[in-house]
């Protein structure tokens, strides 16, 4: 694994899941001072220069990390499981249709329970089929579910858009899901 990918994975682990593992606290919005992050990483045996950090942020294929406007702080854009973070997203109107990529082995449970966020804070949805397919492939044989976001909005469900363009919602009951036929 190259240095950029390795550092990106380390940052995801710290900024989404286990900030306490290097003794840092994230604020409710997920931010931490870059100076503190790098110093604590160093103390735990992981040297990351500021220029490497910035290169990871800038080159990251999914724009997983966001730098604050003043340039002093960093956060993961989405995907959190740590209880330190509770981002107060602004609800926004989603496209009428969103997509969720998953693996065939989860389908039975999804039809029974709907989409649930599991350990993460939200269910992750995308506006396009290609992204959903790539997400599904991480878990096995991919299958794409079509989410009737328009009907969910009418029913009062809220949607949020992360810094990096991932659509988030708390859960998706099965009645709003449809198996996307490969011909569509
Ligand atoms: C499934 C990546 C059984 C769900 C991606 C998924 C994304 C159920 C898996 C981000 C279920 C959770 C998140 C139910 C949902 N029964 N299985 N009731 N409800 N599931 O990794 O959406 O590379 O936590 O379908 O691009 O795959 O990390 O979520 O298959 O944006 O930046 O449970 O992670 O981004 O898996 O991926 P995950 P996800 P990063």
PDB file of C-alpha atoms and ligand atoms in Angstrom:
ATOM      1  CA  UNK A   1       0.000   0.000   0.000  1.00  0.00           C
ATOM      2  CA  UNK A   2       1.418   3.421  -0.851  1.00  0.00           C
ATOM      3  CA  UNK A   3       2.033   6.117   1.744  1.00  0.00           C
ATOM      4  CA  UNK A   4      -0.994   8.214   0.711  1.00  0.00           C
ATOM      5  CA  UNK A   5      -3.446   5.310   0.948  1.00  0.00           C
ATOM      6  CA  UNK A   6      -1.950   4.131   4.214  1.00  0.00           C
ATOM      7  CA  UNK A   7      -2.220   7.624   5.718  1.00  0.00           C
ATOM      8  CA  UNK A   8      -5.785   8.017   4.426  1.00  0.00           C
ATOM      9  CA  UNK A   9      -6.802   4.764   6.104  1.00  0.00           C
ATOM     10  CA  UNK A  10      -5.131   5.822   9.341  1.00  0.00           C
ATOM     11  CA  UNK A  11      -6.936   9.189   9.243  1.00  0.00           C
ATOM     12  CA  UNK A  12     -10.294   7.491   8.554  1.00  0.00           C
ATOM     13  CA  UNK A  13      -9.731   5.208  11.528  1.00  0.00           C
ATOM     14  CA  UNK A  14      -8.877   8.126  13.833  1.00  0.00           C
ATOM     15  CA  UNK A  15     -11.315  10.762  12.555  1.00  0.00           C
ATOM     16  CA  UNK A  16     -14.311   8.451  12.067  1.00  0.00           C
ATOM     17  CA  UNK A  17     -13.976   5.690  14.593  1.00  0.00           C
ATOM     18  CA  UNK A  18     -11.278   5.812  17.279  1.00  0.00           C
ATOM     19  CA  UNK A  19      -9.887   9.293  18.046  1.00  0.00           C
ATOM     20  CA  UNK A  20      -9.218   8.117  21.606  1.00  0.00           C
ATOM     21  CA  UNK A  21      -6.680   5.594  20.319  1.00  0.00           C
ATOM     22  CA  UNK A  22      -4.161   8.436  19.929  1.00  0.00           C
ATOM     23  CA  UNK A  23      -5.579  10.504  22.798  1.00  0.00           C
ATOM     24  CA  UNK A  24      -7.445  13.164  20.853  1.00  0.00           C
ATOM     25  CA  UNK A  25     -10.959  14.546  21.250  1.00  0.00           C
ATOM     26  CA  UNK A  26     -13.047  15.574  18.267  1.00  0.00           C
ATOM     27  CA  UNK A  27     -15.640  18.271  18.780  1.00  0.00           C
ATOM     28  CA  UNK A  28     -19.334  17.602  18.119  1.00  0.00           C
ATOM     29  CA  UNK A  29     -18.892  18.580  14.484  1.00  0.00           C
ATOM     30  CA  UNK A  30     -15.989  16.187  14.058  1.00  0.00           C
ATOM     31  CA  UNK A  31     -13.217  18.795  13.943  1.00  0.00           C
ATOM     32  CA  UNK A  32      -9.784  18.574  15.542  1.00  0.00           C
ATOM     33  CA  UNK A  33      -6.825  20.955  15.329  1.00  0.00           C
ATOM     34  CA  UNK A  34      -4.372  19.689  12.747  1.00  0.00           C
ATOM     35  CA  UNK A  35      -1.454  20.550  15.074  1.00  0.00           C
ATOM     36  CA  UNK A  36      -2.915  18.382  17.840  1.00  0.00           C
ATOM     37  CA  UNK A  37      -3.719  15.526  15.468  1.00  0.00           C
ATOM     38  CA  UNK A  38      -0.195  15.453  14.034  1.00  0.00           C
ATOM     39  CA  UNK A  39       1.474  15.807  17.445  1.00  0.00           C
ATOM     40  CA  UNK A  40      -0.582  12.998  18.947  1.00  0.00           C
ATOM     41  CA  UNK A  41      -0.041  10.783  15.913  1.00  0.00           C
ATOM     42  CA  UNK A  42       3.700  11.367  16.330  1.00  0.00           C
ATOM     43  CA  UNK A  43       3.488  10.433  20.023  1.00  0.00           C
ATOM     44  CA  UNK A  44       1.856   7.182  18.981  1.00  0.00           C
ATOM     45  CA  UNK A  45       4.595   6.324  16.517  1.00  0.00           C
ATOM     46  CA  UNK A  46       3.030   7.647  13.337  1.00  0.00           C
ATOM     47  CA  UNK A  47       4.949  10.503  11.727  1.00  0.00           C
ATOM     48  CA  UNK A  48       2.784  12.488   9.322  1.00  0.00           C
ATOM     49  CA  UNK A  49       4.141  15.770   8.005  1.00  0.00           C
ATOM     50  CA  UNK A  50       1.761  18.631   7.336  1.00  0.00           C
ATOM     51  CA  UNK A  51       2.541  18.448   3.621  1.00  0.00           C
ATOM     52  CA  UNK A  52       1.719  14.712   3.522  1.00  0.00           C
ATOM     53  CA  UNK A  53      -1.559  15.408   5.337  1.00  0.00           C
ATOM     54  CA  UNK A  54      -2.478  18.116   2.841  1.00  0.00           C
ATOM     55  CA  UNK A  55      -1.568  15.848  -0.064  1.00  0.00           C
ATOM     56  CA  UNK A  56      -3.827  13.109   1.317  1.00  0.00           C
ATOM     57  CA  UNK A  57      -6.701  15.592   1.675  1.00  0.00           C
ATOM     58  CA  UNK A  58      -6.236  17.005  -1.813  1.00  0.00           C
ATOM     59  CA  UNK A  59      -5.695  13.761  -3.707  1.00  0.00           C
ATOM     60  CA  UNK A  60      -8.232  11.613  -1.872  1.00  0.00           C
ATOM     61  CA  UNK A  61     -10.477   9.992  -4.472  1.00  0.00           C
ATOM     62  CA  UNK A  62     -13.635  10.411  -2.396  1.00  0.00           C
ATOM     63  CA  UNK A  63     -12.675  13.701  -0.706  1.00  0.00           C
ATOM     64  CA  UNK A  64     -13.012  11.913   2.617  1.00  0.00           C
ATOM     65  CA  UNK A  65     -11.484  14.747   4.664  1.00  0.00           C
ATOM     66  CA  UNK A  66     -12.393  18.428   4.960  1.00  0.00           C
ATOM     67  CA  UNK A  67     -10.132  21.284   6.079  1.00  0.00           C
ATOM     68  CA  UNK A  68     -11.825  24.133   7.962  1.00  0.00           C
ATOM     69  CA  UNK A  69     -12.039  27.539   6.324  1.00  0.00           C
ATOM     70  CA  UNK A  70      -9.270  28.941   8.529  1.00  0.00           C
ATOM     71  CA  UNK A  71      -7.038  26.015   7.577  1.00  0.00           C
ATOM     72  CA  UNK A  72      -6.486  24.989  11.207  1.00  0.00           C
ATOM     73  CA  UNK A  73      -8.790  22.011  11.603  1.00  0.00           C
ATOM     74  CA  UNK A  74      -9.635  18.762   9.848  1.00  0.00           C
ATOM     75  CA  UNK A  75     -12.589  16.369   9.961  1.00  0.00           C
ATOM     76  CA  UNK A  76     -13.859  13.270   8.181  1.00  0.00           C
ATOM     77  CA  UNK A  77     -16.666  14.304   5.833  1.00  0.00           C
ATOM     78  CA  UNK A  78     -18.862  11.330   6.740  1.00  0.00           C
ATOM     79  CA  UNK A  79     -18.769   7.702   7.837  1.00  0.00           C
ATOM     80  CA  UNK A  80     -18.402   8.352  11.571  1.00  0.00           C
ATOM     81  CA  UNK A  81     -19.129   5.785  14.243  1.00  0.00           C
ATOM     82  CA  UNK A  82     -17.465   7.532  17.228  1.00  0.00           C
ATOM     83  CA  UNK A  83     -19.852   8.867  19.870  1.00  0.00           C
ATOM     84  CA  UNK A  84     -17.681  11.991  20.223  1.00  0.00           C
ATOM     85  CA  UNK A  85     -19.228  13.304  17.017  1.00  0.00           C
ATOM     86  CA  UNK A  86     -22.809  14.315  16.313  1.00  0.00           C
ATOM     87  CA  UNK A  87     -22.749  16.565  13.274  1.00  0.00           C
ATOM     88  CA  UNK A  88     -25.808  18.817  13.170  1.00  0.00           C
ATOM     89  CA  UNK A  89     -26.460  18.537   9.461  1.00  0.00           C
ATOM     90  CA  UNK A  90     -28.820  20.922   7.757  1.00  0.00           C
ATOM     91  CA  UNK A  91     -31.696  18.962   6.179  1.00  0.00           C
ATOM     92  CA  UNK A  92     -31.768  19.408   2.402  1.00  0.00           C
ATOM     93  CA  UNK A  93     -34.123  18.353  -0.353  1.00  0.00           C
ATOM     94  CA  UNK A  94     -32.709  15.254  -2.071  1.00  0.00           C
ATOM     95  CA  UNK A  95     -33.220  14.210  -5.692  1.00  0.00           C
ATOM     96  CA  UNK A  96     -36.444  12.191  -6.086  1.00  0.00           C
ATOM     97  CA  UNK A  97     -34.422   9.014  -6.454  1.00  0.00           C
ATOM     98  CA  UNK A  98     -31.281   7.945  -4.603  1.00  0.00           C
ATOM     99  CA  UNK A  99     -29.365   4.655  -4.715  1.00  0.00           C
ATOM    100  CA  UNK A 100     -27.803   2.330  -2.178  1.00  0.00           C
ATOM    101  CA  UNK A 101     -25.273  -0.305  -3.140  1.00  0.00           C
ATOM    102  CA  UNK A 102     -25.107  -3.380  -0.989  1.00  0.00           C
ATOM    103  CA  UNK A 103     -24.304  -7.094  -1.314  1.00  0.00           C
ATOM    104  CA  UNK A 104     -26.770  -9.838  -2.198  1.00  0.00           C
ATOM    105  CA  UNK A 105     -26.089 -11.605   1.099  1.00  0.00           C
ATOM    106  CA  UNK A 106     -27.642  -8.682   3.039  1.00  0.00           C
ATOM    107  CA  UNK A 107     -30.862  -8.540   1.009  1.00  0.00           C
ATOM    108  CA  UNK A 108     -33.004 -10.839   3.073  1.00  0.00           C
ATOM    109  CA  UNK A 109     -32.268  -8.871   6.198  1.00  0.00           C
ATOM    110  CA  UNK A 110     -32.737  -5.535   4.381  1.00  0.00           C
ATOM    111  CA  UNK A 111     -36.193  -6.550   3.113  1.00  0.00           C
ATOM    112  CA  UNK A 112     -37.114  -7.507   6.686  1.00  0.00           C
ATOM    113  CA  UNK A 113     -35.623  -4.466   8.478  1.00  0.00           C
ATOM    114  CA  UNK A 114     -35.062  -1.796   5.859  1.00  0.00           C
ATOM    115  CA  UNK A 115     -31.676  -0.095   5.596  1.00  0.00           C
ATOM    116  CA  UNK A 116     -30.214   0.612   9.003  1.00  0.00           C
ATOM    117  CA  UNK A 117     -27.102   2.577   9.840  1.00  0.00           C
ATOM    118  CA  UNK A 118     -25.464  -0.134  11.944  1.00  0.00           C
ATOM    119  CA  UNK A 119     -22.406   1.244  13.717  1.00  0.00           C
ATOM    120  CA  UNK A 120     -22.251   4.358  11.535  1.00  0.00           C
ATOM    121  CA  UNK A 121     -24.346   7.428  12.245  1.00  0.00           C
ATOM    122  CA  UNK A 122     -26.307   7.294   8.976  1.00  0.00           C
ATOM    123  CA  UNK A 123     -27.314   5.146   6.047  1.00  0.00           C
ATOM    124  CA  UNK A 124     -25.217   6.238   3.050  1.00  0.00           C
ATOM    125  CA  UNK A 125     -26.900   6.860  -0.291  1.00  0.00           C
ATOM    126  CA  UNK A 126     -25.690   8.178  -3.611  1.00  0.00           C
ATOM    127  CA  UNK A 127     -27.247  10.139  -6.421  1.00  0.00           C
ATOM    128  CA  UNK A 128     -25.820   7.860  -9.108  1.00  0.00           C
ATOM    129  CA  UNK A 129     -25.856   4.140  -9.818  1.00  0.00           C
ATOM    130  CA  UNK A 130     -22.115   3.840 -10.531  1.00  0.00           C
ATOM    131  CA  UNK A 131     -21.153   5.062  -7.056  1.00  0.00           C
ATOM    132  CA  UNK A 132     -23.720   2.776  -5.430  1.00  0.00           C
ATOM    133  CA  UNK A 133     -22.336  -0.187  -7.357  1.00  0.00           C
ATOM    134  CA  UNK A 134     -18.770   0.564  -6.239  1.00  0.00           C
ATOM    135  CA  UNK A 135     -19.943   0.786  -2.607  1.00  0.00           C
ATOM    136  CA  UNK A 136     -21.811  -2.524  -2.914  1.00  0.00           C
ATOM    137  CA  UNK A 137     -18.798  -4.294  -4.385  1.00  0.00           C
ATOM    138  CA  UNK A 138     -16.869  -3.652  -1.159  1.00  0.00           C
ATOM    139  CA  UNK A 139     -19.155  -6.155   0.547  1.00  0.00           C
ATOM    140  CA  UNK A 140     -19.552  -8.956  -2.021  1.00  0.00           C
ATOM    141  CA  UNK A 141     -21.733  -9.521  -5.070  1.00  0.00           C
ATOM    142  CA  UNK A 142     -23.181  -6.043  -5.574  1.00  0.00           C
ATOM    143  CA  UNK A 143     -26.851  -5.241  -5.819  1.00  0.00           C
ATOM    144  CA  UNK A 144     -28.342  -1.788  -6.182  1.00  0.00           C
ATOM    145  CA  UNK A 145     -31.431  -0.606  -4.377  1.00  0.00           C
ATOM    146  CA  UNK A 146     -33.457   2.323  -5.596  1.00  0.00           C
ATOM    147  CA  UNK A 147     -34.589   4.600  -2.779  1.00  0.00           C
ATOM    148  CA  UNK A 148     -37.820   6.537  -3.238  1.00  0.00           C
ATOM    149  CA  UNK A 149     -36.481   9.702  -1.621  1.00  0.00           C
ATOM    150  CA  UNK A 150     -39.429  11.792  -2.827  1.00  0.00           C
ATOM    151  CA  UNK A 151     -41.900   9.559  -0.971  1.00  0.00           C
ATOM    152  CA  UNK A 152     -39.652   9.527   2.109  1.00  0.00           C
ATOM    153  CA  UNK A 153     -39.630  13.340   2.138  1.00  0.00           C
ATOM    154  CA  UNK A 154     -43.395  13.388   1.919  1.00  0.00           C
ATOM    155  CA  UNK A 155     -43.489  11.017   4.861  1.00  0.00           C
ATOM    156  CA  UNK A 156     -41.292  13.403   6.883  1.00  0.00           C
ATOM    157  CA  UNK A 157     -37.876  11.740   6.646  1.00  0.00           C
ATOM    158  CA  UNK A 158     -34.905  14.075   6.511  1.00  0.00           C
ATOM    159  CA  UNK A 159     -31.871  13.927   4.246  1.00  0.00           C
ATOM    160  CA  UNK A 160     -28.452  15.493   4.644  1.00  0.00           C
ATOM    161  CA  UNK A 161     -25.594  16.033   2.246  1.00  0.00           C
ATOM    162  CA  UNK A 162     -22.073  15.472   3.577  1.00  0.00           C
ATOM    163  CA  UNK A 163     -19.131  17.732   2.712  1.00  0.00           C
ATOM    164  CA  UNK A 164     -18.137  15.229   0.028  1.00  0.00           C
ATOM    165  CA  UNK A 165     -21.502  14.705  -1.639  1.00  0.00           C
ATOM    166  CA  UNK A 166     -22.705  11.539   0.110  1.00  0.00           C
ATOM    167  CA  UNK A 167     -26.447  11.566   0.872  1.00  0.00           C
ATOM    168  CA  UNK A 168     -27.253  10.587   4.435  1.00  0.00           C
ATOM    169  CA  UNK A 169     -30.433   9.630   6.240  1.00  0.00           C
ATOM    170  CA  UNK A 170     -31.176   7.849   9.473  1.00  0.00           C
ATOM    171  CA  UNK A 171     -32.905   4.769   8.056  1.00  0.00           C
ATOM    172  CA  UNK A 172     -34.816   3.623   5.010  1.00  0.00           C
ATOM    173  CA  UNK A 173     -37.862   1.414   5.671  1.00  0.00           C
ATOM    174  CA  UNK A 174     -38.221  -1.389   3.125  1.00  0.00           C
ATOM    175  CA  UNK A 175     -41.401   0.112   1.647  1.00  0.00           C
ATOM    176  CA  UNK A 176     -39.245   2.856   0.084  1.00  0.00           C
ATOM    177  CA  UNK A 177     -36.808   0.392  -1.482  1.00  0.00           C
ATOM    178  CA  UNK A 178     -36.904  -1.292  -4.826  1.00  0.00           C
ATOM    179  CA  UNK A 179     -34.458  -3.718  -6.382  1.00  0.00           C
ATOM    180  CA  UNK A 180     -32.906  -1.919  -9.335  1.00  0.00           C
ATOM    181  CA  UNK A 181     -33.246  -4.129 -12.364  1.00  0.00           C
ATOM    182  CA  UNK A 182     -29.943  -4.306 -14.259  1.00  0.00           C
ATOM    183  CA  UNK A 183     -31.736  -3.196 -17.449  1.00  0.00           C
ATOM    184  CA  UNK A 184     -32.794   0.118 -15.901  1.00  0.00           C
TER     185      UNK A 184
HETATM  186  C1  LIG B   1     -25.800  -3.138   4.955  1.00  0.00           C
HETATM  187  C2  LIG B   1     -17.658   4.031   1.938  1.00  0.00           C
HETATM  188  C3  LIG B   1     -28.273  -6.234   6.745  1.00  0.00           C
HETATM  189  C4  LIG B   1     -25.533  -2.014   4.002  1.00  0.00           C
HETATM  190  C5  LIG B   1     -18.751   4.141   0.910  1.00  0.00           C
HETATM  191  C6  LIG B   1     -24.034  -2.121   3.853  1.00  0.00           C
HETATM  192  C7  LIG B   1     -19.886   4.758   1.659  1.00  0.00           C
HETATM  193  C8  LIG B   1     -27.755  -4.114   6.121  1.00  0.00           C
HETATM  194  C9  LIG B   1     -23.574  -2.604   5.201  1.00  0.00           C
HETATM  195  C10 LIG B   1     -19.579   4.493   3.104  1.00  0.00           C
HETATM  196  C11 LIG B   1     -28.976  -3.627   6.630  1.00  0.00           C
HETATM  197  C12 LIG B   1     -22.939  -1.518   6.039  1.00  0.00           C
HETATM  198  C13 LIG B   1     -20.593   3.600   3.732  1.00  0.00           C
HETATM  199  C14 LIG B   1     -29.856  -4.555   7.191  1.00  0.00           C
HETATM  200  C15 LIG B   1     -27.897  -1.946   5.805  1.00  0.00           C
HETATM  201  N1  LIG B   1     -29.463  -5.849   7.234  1.00  0.00           N
HETATM  202  N2  LIG B   1     -27.394  -5.411   6.183  1.00  0.00           N
HETATM  203  N3  LIG B   1     -31.041  -4.204   7.716  1.00  0.00           N
HETATM  204  N4  LIG B   1     -29.038  -2.288   6.416  1.00  0.00           N
HETATM  205  N5  LIG B   1     -27.118  -3.048   5.625  1.00  0.00           N
HETATM  206  O1  LIG B   1     -19.602   0.030   5.172  1.00  0.00           O
HETATM  207  O2  LIG B   1     -23.109   2.055   2.886  1.00  0.00           O
HETATM  208  O3  LIG B   1     -14.607   4.361   1.431  1.00  0.00           O
HETATM  209  O4  LIG B   1     -21.154   0.640   7.100  1.00  0.00           O
HETATM  210  O5  LIG B   1     -26.225  -2.221   2.784  1.00  0.00           O
HETATM  211  O6  LIG B   1     -18.377   4.910  -0.200  1.00  0.00           O
HETATM  212  O7  LIG B   1     -21.467   0.132   2.475  1.00  0.00           O
HETATM  213  O8  LIG B   1     -15.355   4.437   3.774  1.00  0.00           O
HETATM  214  O9  LIG B   1     -21.865   1.133   4.796  1.00  0.00           O
HETATM  215  O10 LIG B   1     -23.698  -3.056   2.867  1.00  0.00           O
HETATM  216  O11 LIG B   1     -20.062   6.123   1.459  1.00  0.00           O
HETATM  217  O12 LIG B   1     -15.043   6.548   2.508  1.00  0.00           O
HETATM  218  O13 LIG B   1     -24.752  -3.048   5.889  1.00  0.00           O
HETATM  219  O14 LIG B   1     -18.315   3.868   3.149  1.00  0.00           O
HETATM  220  O15 LIG B   1     -16.896   5.170   1.976  1.00  0.00           O
HETATM  221  O16 LIG B   1     -21.659  -1.254   5.511  1.00  0.00           O
HETATM  222  O17 LIG B   1     -20.628   2.363   3.024  1.00  0.00           O
HETATM  223  P1  LIG B   1     -20.966   0.147   5.700  1.00  0.00           P
HETATM  224  P2  LIG B   1     -21.832   1.358   3.217  1.00  0.00           P
HETATM  225  P3  LIG B   1     -15.386   5.109   2.462  1.00  0.00           P
END
